[in-house]
Coordinates of C-alpha atoms in Angstrom, one line a residue:
Chain A
M1469 CA 10.6 13.5 57.2
R1470 CA 8.2 16.1 55.9
I1471 CA 4.7 14.8 55.0
L1472 CA 1.7 16.4 53.3
G1473 CA -1.7 15.1 54.2
I1474 CA -4.7 16.0 51.9
D1475 CA -8.3 15.8 52.9
C1476 CA -10.2 16.0 49.6
G1477 CA -13.5 17.9 49.1
T1478 CA -15.1 19.8 46.3
E1479 CA -16.0 22.8 48.5
R1480 CA -13.2 22.5 51.0
T1481 CA -10.0 20.6 50.6
G1482 CA -7.9 20.5 53.7
Y1483 CA -4.1 20.2 53.7
G1484 CA -1.6 19.8 56.4
V1485 CA 2.2 19.5 56.3
I1486 CA 4.1 18.0 59.3
E1487 CA 7.7 17.4 60.1
S1488 CA 8.0 14.1 61.9
D1489 CA 10.6 11.5 63.1
G1490 CA 7.7 9.0 63.4
K1491 CA 7.3 9.7 67.1
R1492 CA 7.3 13.4 67.5
H1493 CA 5.4 15.6 65.1
R1494 CA 5.5 19.3 64.3
A1495 CA 3.0 21.2 62.2
V1496 CA 4.7 23.1 59.4
A1497 CA 1.6 24.5 57.7
F1498 CA -2.1 23.7 57.4
G1499 CA -5.3 25.2 56.0
V1500 CA -8.2 24.8 53.7
I1501 CA -8.5 25.4 49.9
K1502 CA -12.1 26.7 49.3
T1503 CA -13.9 26.7 46.0
N1504 CA -16.9 28.6 44.7
P1505 CA -20.0 26.2 44.7
R1506 CA -21.5 28.1 41.8
A1507 CA -18.4 27.8 39.6
P1508 CA -18.2 25.0 37.0
M1509 CA -16.6 21.8 38.3
A1510 CA -13.6 22.0 36.0
D1511 CA -12.8 25.5 37.4
R1512 CA -13.2 24.3 41.0
L1513 CA -10.8 21.4 40.3
C1514 CA -8.3 23.8 38.8
V1515 CA -8.5 26.0 41.9
I1516 CA -7.7 22.9 44.1
A1517 CA -4.9 21.8 41.8
A1518 CA -3.3 25.3 41.9
G1519 CA -3.8 25.6 45.7
L1520 CA -2.1 22.2 46.3
R1521 CA 0.8 23.0 44.0
A1522 CA 1.4 26.3 45.9
V1523 CA 1.5 24.4 49.2
I1524 CA 4.0 21.8 47.7
V1525 CA 6.2 24.5 46.3
E1526 CA 6.2 26.5 49.5
H1527 CA 6.6 23.7 52.0
A1528 CA 8.5 21.1 50.0
P1529 CA 6.9 17.9 51.5
E1530 CA 8.8 14.6 50.7
E1531 CA 5.7 12.5 50.5
T1532 CA 1.9 12.8 50.3
V1533 CA -0.9 10.8 52.0
I1534 CA -4.5 10.9 50.8
E1535 CA -7.4 9.2 52.4
E1536 CA -9.3 6.6 50.5
V1537 CA -12.8 7.5 49.3
F1538 CA -15.5 5.2 50.5
L1539 CA -19.1 5.1 49.4
A1540 CA -21.1 6.8 52.1
R1541 CA -24.8 7.4 52.2
N1542 CA -24.6 10.0 49.5
S1543 CA -22.9 8.4 46.5
Q1544 CA -23.1 11.5 44.3
S1545 CA -20.9 13.2 46.9
A1546 CA -18.5 10.3 46.8
L1547 CA -18.2 10.6 43.1
K1548 CA -17.4 14.4 43.3
L1549 CA -14.9 13.6 46.1
A1550 CA -13.2 11.0 43.9
Q1551 CA -12.7 13.6 41.1
V1552 CA -10.9 15.8 43.6
R1553 CA -8.9 12.9 44.8
G1554 CA -7.7 12.0 41.3
V1555 CA -6.6 15.6 40.8
A1556 CA -4.7 15.6 44.2
M1557 CA -3.0 12.4 43.4
V1558 CA -1.7 13.7 40.0
V1559 CA -0.6 17.0 41.4
A1560 CA 1.4 15.3 44.2
R1561 CA 2.8 12.5 42.0
E1562 CA 3.9 14.8 39.2
T1563 CA 6.2 16.8 41.6
P1564 CA 7.4 13.9 41.8
M1565 CA 6.6 12.6 45.2
E1566 CA 5.4 9.2 46.6
V1567 CA 1.6 9.2 47.1
H1568 CA 0.3 6.9 49.9
E1569 CA -3.3 6.0 50.5
V1570 CA -4.8 5.4 54.0
S1571 CA -8.3 4.5 55.1
A1572 CA -10.3 6.7 57.4
R1573 CA -10.2 3.9 59.9
E1574 CA -6.4 3.8 59.9
V1575 CA -6.2 7.5 60.4
K1576 CA -8.6 7.4 63.4
M1577 CA -6.7 4.4 64.9
A1578 CA -3.4 6.3 64.6
V1579 CA -4.6 9.6 66.0
V1580 CA -7.4 8.7 68.4
G1581 CA -6.7 5.0 69.0
Y1582 CA -10.2 4.1 68.0
G1583 CA -11.3 3.4 64.4
N1584 CA -14.8 4.8 64.7
A1585 CA -13.7 8.1 66.4
E1586 CA -15.8 11.2 65.7
K1587 CA -14.5 14.1 63.7
G1588 CA -14.3 16.3 66.8
Q1589 CA -12.1 13.7 68.6
V1590 CA -9.7 13.8 65.7
Q1591 CA -9.5 17.6 65.9
V1592 CA -8.8 17.5 69.6
M1593 CA -6.1 14.8 69.3
V1594 CA -4.4 16.5 66.3
R1595 CA -4.2 19.7 68.3
A1596 CA -2.7 17.8 71.3
L1597 CA -0.2 15.7 69.2
L1598 CA 1.0 18.8 67.4
G1599 CA 0.9 21.1 70.4
L1600 CA -1.2 23.7 68.5
E1601 CA -2.5 26.7 70.3
E1602 CA -5.9 26.5 68.6
T1603 CA -8.0 23.6 67.3
P1604 CA -7.6 23.4 63.5
A1605 CA -10.6 23.5 61.2
E1606 CA -12.2 20.1 60.5
D1607 CA -10.7 19.6 57.0
A1608 CA -7.3 20.8 58.0
A1609 CA -7.3 18.6 61.1
D1610 CA -8.3 15.6 58.9
A1611 CA -5.4 16.4 56.6
L1612 CA -2.9 16.7 59.5
A1613 CA -4.3 13.5 61.0
G1614 CA -3.6 11.7 57.7
A1615 CA 0.0 13.0 57.8
I1616 CA 0.5 11.9 61.4
C1617 CA -1.0 8.4 60.5
R1618 CA 1.5 8.0 57.7
A1619 CA 4.4 9.2 59.9
T1620 CA 3.4 6.5 62.5
M1621 CA 3.1 3.8 59.8
R1622 CA 6.6 4.7 58.4
R1623 CA 8.1 4.1 61.8
Q1624 CA 6.7 0.6 62.2
Chain B
M1221 CA -14.5 24.1 15.4
R1222 CA -12.2 21.4 16.7
I1223 CA -13.5 19.4 19.6
L1224 CA -11.8 16.8 21.9
G1225 CA -14.0 14.1 23.4
I1226 CA -12.6 12.1 26.3
D1227 CA -14.0 8.7 27.5
C1228 CA -12.5 8.2 30.9
G1229 CA -11.3 4.9 32.3
T1230 CA -8.6 3.7 34.6
E1231 CA -7.4 1.0 32.3
R1232 CA -8.3 2.6 29.0
T1233 CA -9.1 6.2 28.4
G1234 CA -10.4 6.9 24.9
Y1235 CA -9.9 10.2 23.1
G1236 CA -11.2 11.6 19.9
V1237 CA -10.6 14.9 18.2
I1238 CA -13.0 16.0 15.5
E1239 CA -13.3 19.0 13.2
S1240 CA -17.0 20.0 12.8
D1241 CA -19.3 22.7 11.5
G1242 CA -22.0 21.2 13.6
K1243 CA -23.4 19.3 10.6
R1244 CA -20.5 17.6 8.9
H1245 CA -17.7 16.1 11.1
R1246 CA -14.2 14.9 10.3
A1247 CA -12.0 12.8 12.5
V1248 CA -8.7 14.5 13.2
A1249 CA -7.3 11.9 15.6
F1250 CA -8.5 9.2 18.0
G1251 CA -7.1 6.5 20.1
V1252 CA -6.8 4.9 23.6
I1253 CA -4.4 5.7 26.5
K1254 CA -3.7 2.5 28.3
T1255 CA -2.4 2.1 31.8
N1256 CA -0.7 -0.7 33.7
P1257 CA -3.3 -2.3 36.0
R1258 CA -0.5 -3.4 38.4
A1259 CA 0.9 0.2 38.8
P1260 CA -0.2 2.4 41.7
M1261 CA -3.2 4.5 40.9
A1262 CA -1.3 7.8 41.2
D1263 CA 1.1 6.6 38.5
R1264 CA -1.7 5.5 36.3
L1265 CA -3.5 8.8 36.6
C1266 CA -0.2 10.6 35.7
V1267 CA 0.0 8.5 32.5
I1268 CA -3.5 9.5 31.6
A1269 CA -2.7 13.2 32.3
A1270 CA 0.4 13.1 30.2
G1271 CA -1.3 11.3 27.4
L1272 CA -4.2 13.8 27.2
R1273 CA -1.7 16.7 27.4
A1274 CA 0.1 15.2 24.4
V1275 CA -3.1 14.9 22.4
I1276 CA -4.1 18.5 23.2
V1277 CA -0.6 19.9 22.3
E1278 CA -0.6 17.9 19.0
H1279 CA -4.1 18.5 17.8
A1280 CA -5.0 21.8 19.4
P1281 CA -8.7 21.3 20.1
E1282 CA -10.8 24.4 21.0
E1283 CA -13.0 22.7 23.5
T1284 CA -13.4 19.5 25.4
V1285 CA -16.4 17.3 26.2
I1286 CA -16.4 14.6 28.9
E1287 CA -19.2 12.2 29.7
E1288 CA -20.8 12.4 33.2
V1289 CA -20.1 9.5 35.6
F1290 CA -23.1 7.7 36.7
L1291 CA -23.3 5.1 39.5
A1292 CA -23.6 1.8 37.7
R1293 CA -23.8 -1.6 39.3
N1294 CA -20.2 -1.5 40.4
S1295 CA -19.8 1.6 42.5
Q1296 CA -16.1 1.0 43.2
S1297 CA -15.5 1.2 39.4
A1298 CA -17.5 4.5 39.3
L1299 CA -15.3 5.9 42.0
K1300 CA -12.1 5.0 40.1
L1301 CA -13.7 6.5 36.9
A1302 CA -14.5 9.7 38.8
Q1303 CA -10.8 10.0 39.7
V1304 CA -9.8 9.8 36.1
R1305 CA -12.6 12.3 35.2
G1306 CA -11.3 14.9 37.7
V1307 CA -7.8 14.6 36.2
A1308 CA -9.1 14.9 32.6
M1309 CA -11.2 18.0 33.5
V1310 CA -8.1 19.7 35.1
V1311 CA -5.8 18.8 32.2
A1312 CA -8.2 20.3 29.6
R1313 CA -9.3 23.3 31.7
E1314 CA -5.7 24.3 32.5
T1315 CA -4.8 24.6 28.8
P1316 CA -7.2 26.7 29.1
M1317 CA -10.1 25.3 27.2
E1318 CA -13.9 25.2 27.9
V1319 CA -14.9 21.8 29.4
H1320 CA -18.4 20.6 28.7
E1321 CA -20.2 17.7 30.3
V1322 CA -22.7 15.4 28.6
S1323 CA -24.7 12.4 29.7
A1324 CA -24.3 9.0 28.1
R1325 CA -28.0 9.4 27.1
E1326 CA -27.3 12.7 25.3
V1327 CA -24.4 11.1 23.4
K1328 CA -26.4 8.1 22.3
M1329 CA -29.3 10.3 21.3
A1330 CA -27.0 12.5 19.2
V1331 CA -25.1 9.7 17.5
V1332 CA -27.6 6.8 17.3
G1333 CA -30.9 8.6 17.8
Y1334 CA -31.8 6.4 20.7
G1335 CA -30.8 7.0 24.3
N1336 CA -30.4 3.4 25.3
A1337 CA -28.3 2.4 22.3
E1338 CA -25.8 -0.4 22.7
K1339 CA -22.0 0.3 22.7
G1340 CA -21.7 -1.6 19.3
Q1341 CA -24.3 0.7 17.7
V1342 CA -22.3 3.8 18.8
Q1343 CA -19.2 2.3 17.2
V1344 CA -21.0 1.6 13.9
M1345 CA -22.6 5.1 13.8
V1346 CA -19.4 6.9 14.7
R1347 CA -17.7 5.1 11.8
A1348 CA -20.5 6.1 9.4
L1349 CA -20.8 9.7 10.6
L1350 CA -17.0 10.3 10.3
G1351 CA -16.6 8.2 7.1
L1352 CA -13.9 6.0 8.7
E1353 CA -12.5 3.0 6.9
E1354 CA -12.4 0.9 10.1
T1355 CA -14.5 0.7 13.2
P1356 CA -12.7 2.5 16.0
A1357 CA -12.1 0.7 19.3
E1358 CA -14.9 1.0 21.8
D1359 CA -13.3 3.7 24.1
A1360 CA -12.1 5.8 21.1
A1361 CA -15.6 5.5 19.5
D1362 CA -17.2 6.7 22.8
A1363 CA -14.8 9.7 22.9
L1364 CA -15.6 10.5 19.2
A1365 CA -19.3 10.1 19.9
G1366 CA -19.0 12.7 22.8
A1367 CA -17.3 15.1 20.5
I1368 CA -20.0 14.7 17.8
C1369 CA -22.7 15.1 20.4
R1370 CA -21.1 18.4 21.5
A1371 CA -20.7 19.6 17.9
T1372 CA -24.4 18.9 17.3
M1373 CA -25.5 20.7 20.6
R1374 CA -23.4 23.8 19.6
R1375 CA -25.3 24.1 16.4
Q1376 CA -28.8 24.2 18.1

């Protein structure tokens, strides 16, 4: 099963495609879609939509997993994040592909074994679980972690 | 100038297309895109995207105006609204069309002349300004009000 994880962000949206039997996972592709902070929001959202469509066309994932948005300290950021999330959900669902939602806690539990794990721990564990030679960037690692989490849940 | 106003909502997304010289306005089309509250969010967002694309293809607006999301009492609702807003912005911008953002206050000032006007006042004024025979539904009226607001701003 090939799974696409998306870590939404207005400036940096991480993506990660893995191939998994639910137990062993292999990274197919991962990276970060960056947008220009000085561009209008509609343009930035279009860049993210186009970037995600390119990833889907190239790597043909069979389902998508996106982390839920929660209201952190900065609620304006959460609102911007939610806009990106809406775009990501439509892009994936229109392919058409199943779109699953996971919480940050579920992702951390699945990857680190601890629901309040730090970002750095997620990066280290993602690298280990996928046998990567280098530690992926934070946003890409979060996207890969989401995909691993979904792969693990499918197996249960 | 033909302007599309969009009033985002997960259950009901209002749209309104007007033709305006900045002073006199005429309603071209308006209505509400409804989604099934029991359907997964990704599916509902796709319904909204498809509905808005159909409106754009049929009525060929030249620019779009979308109201800013603000954090109201219920911040979970604001997050859902922001998801719809991201989708609406991408759908409009990809046509491609300019996408403008206005605040609820600007819209009420432009239509009612009072920034804290009630929803009902907006409906009544939209009906009067466009010479409609019936009062449009709340979400459609808000979308039309956004378009009128933009038309008025363009003229200044």
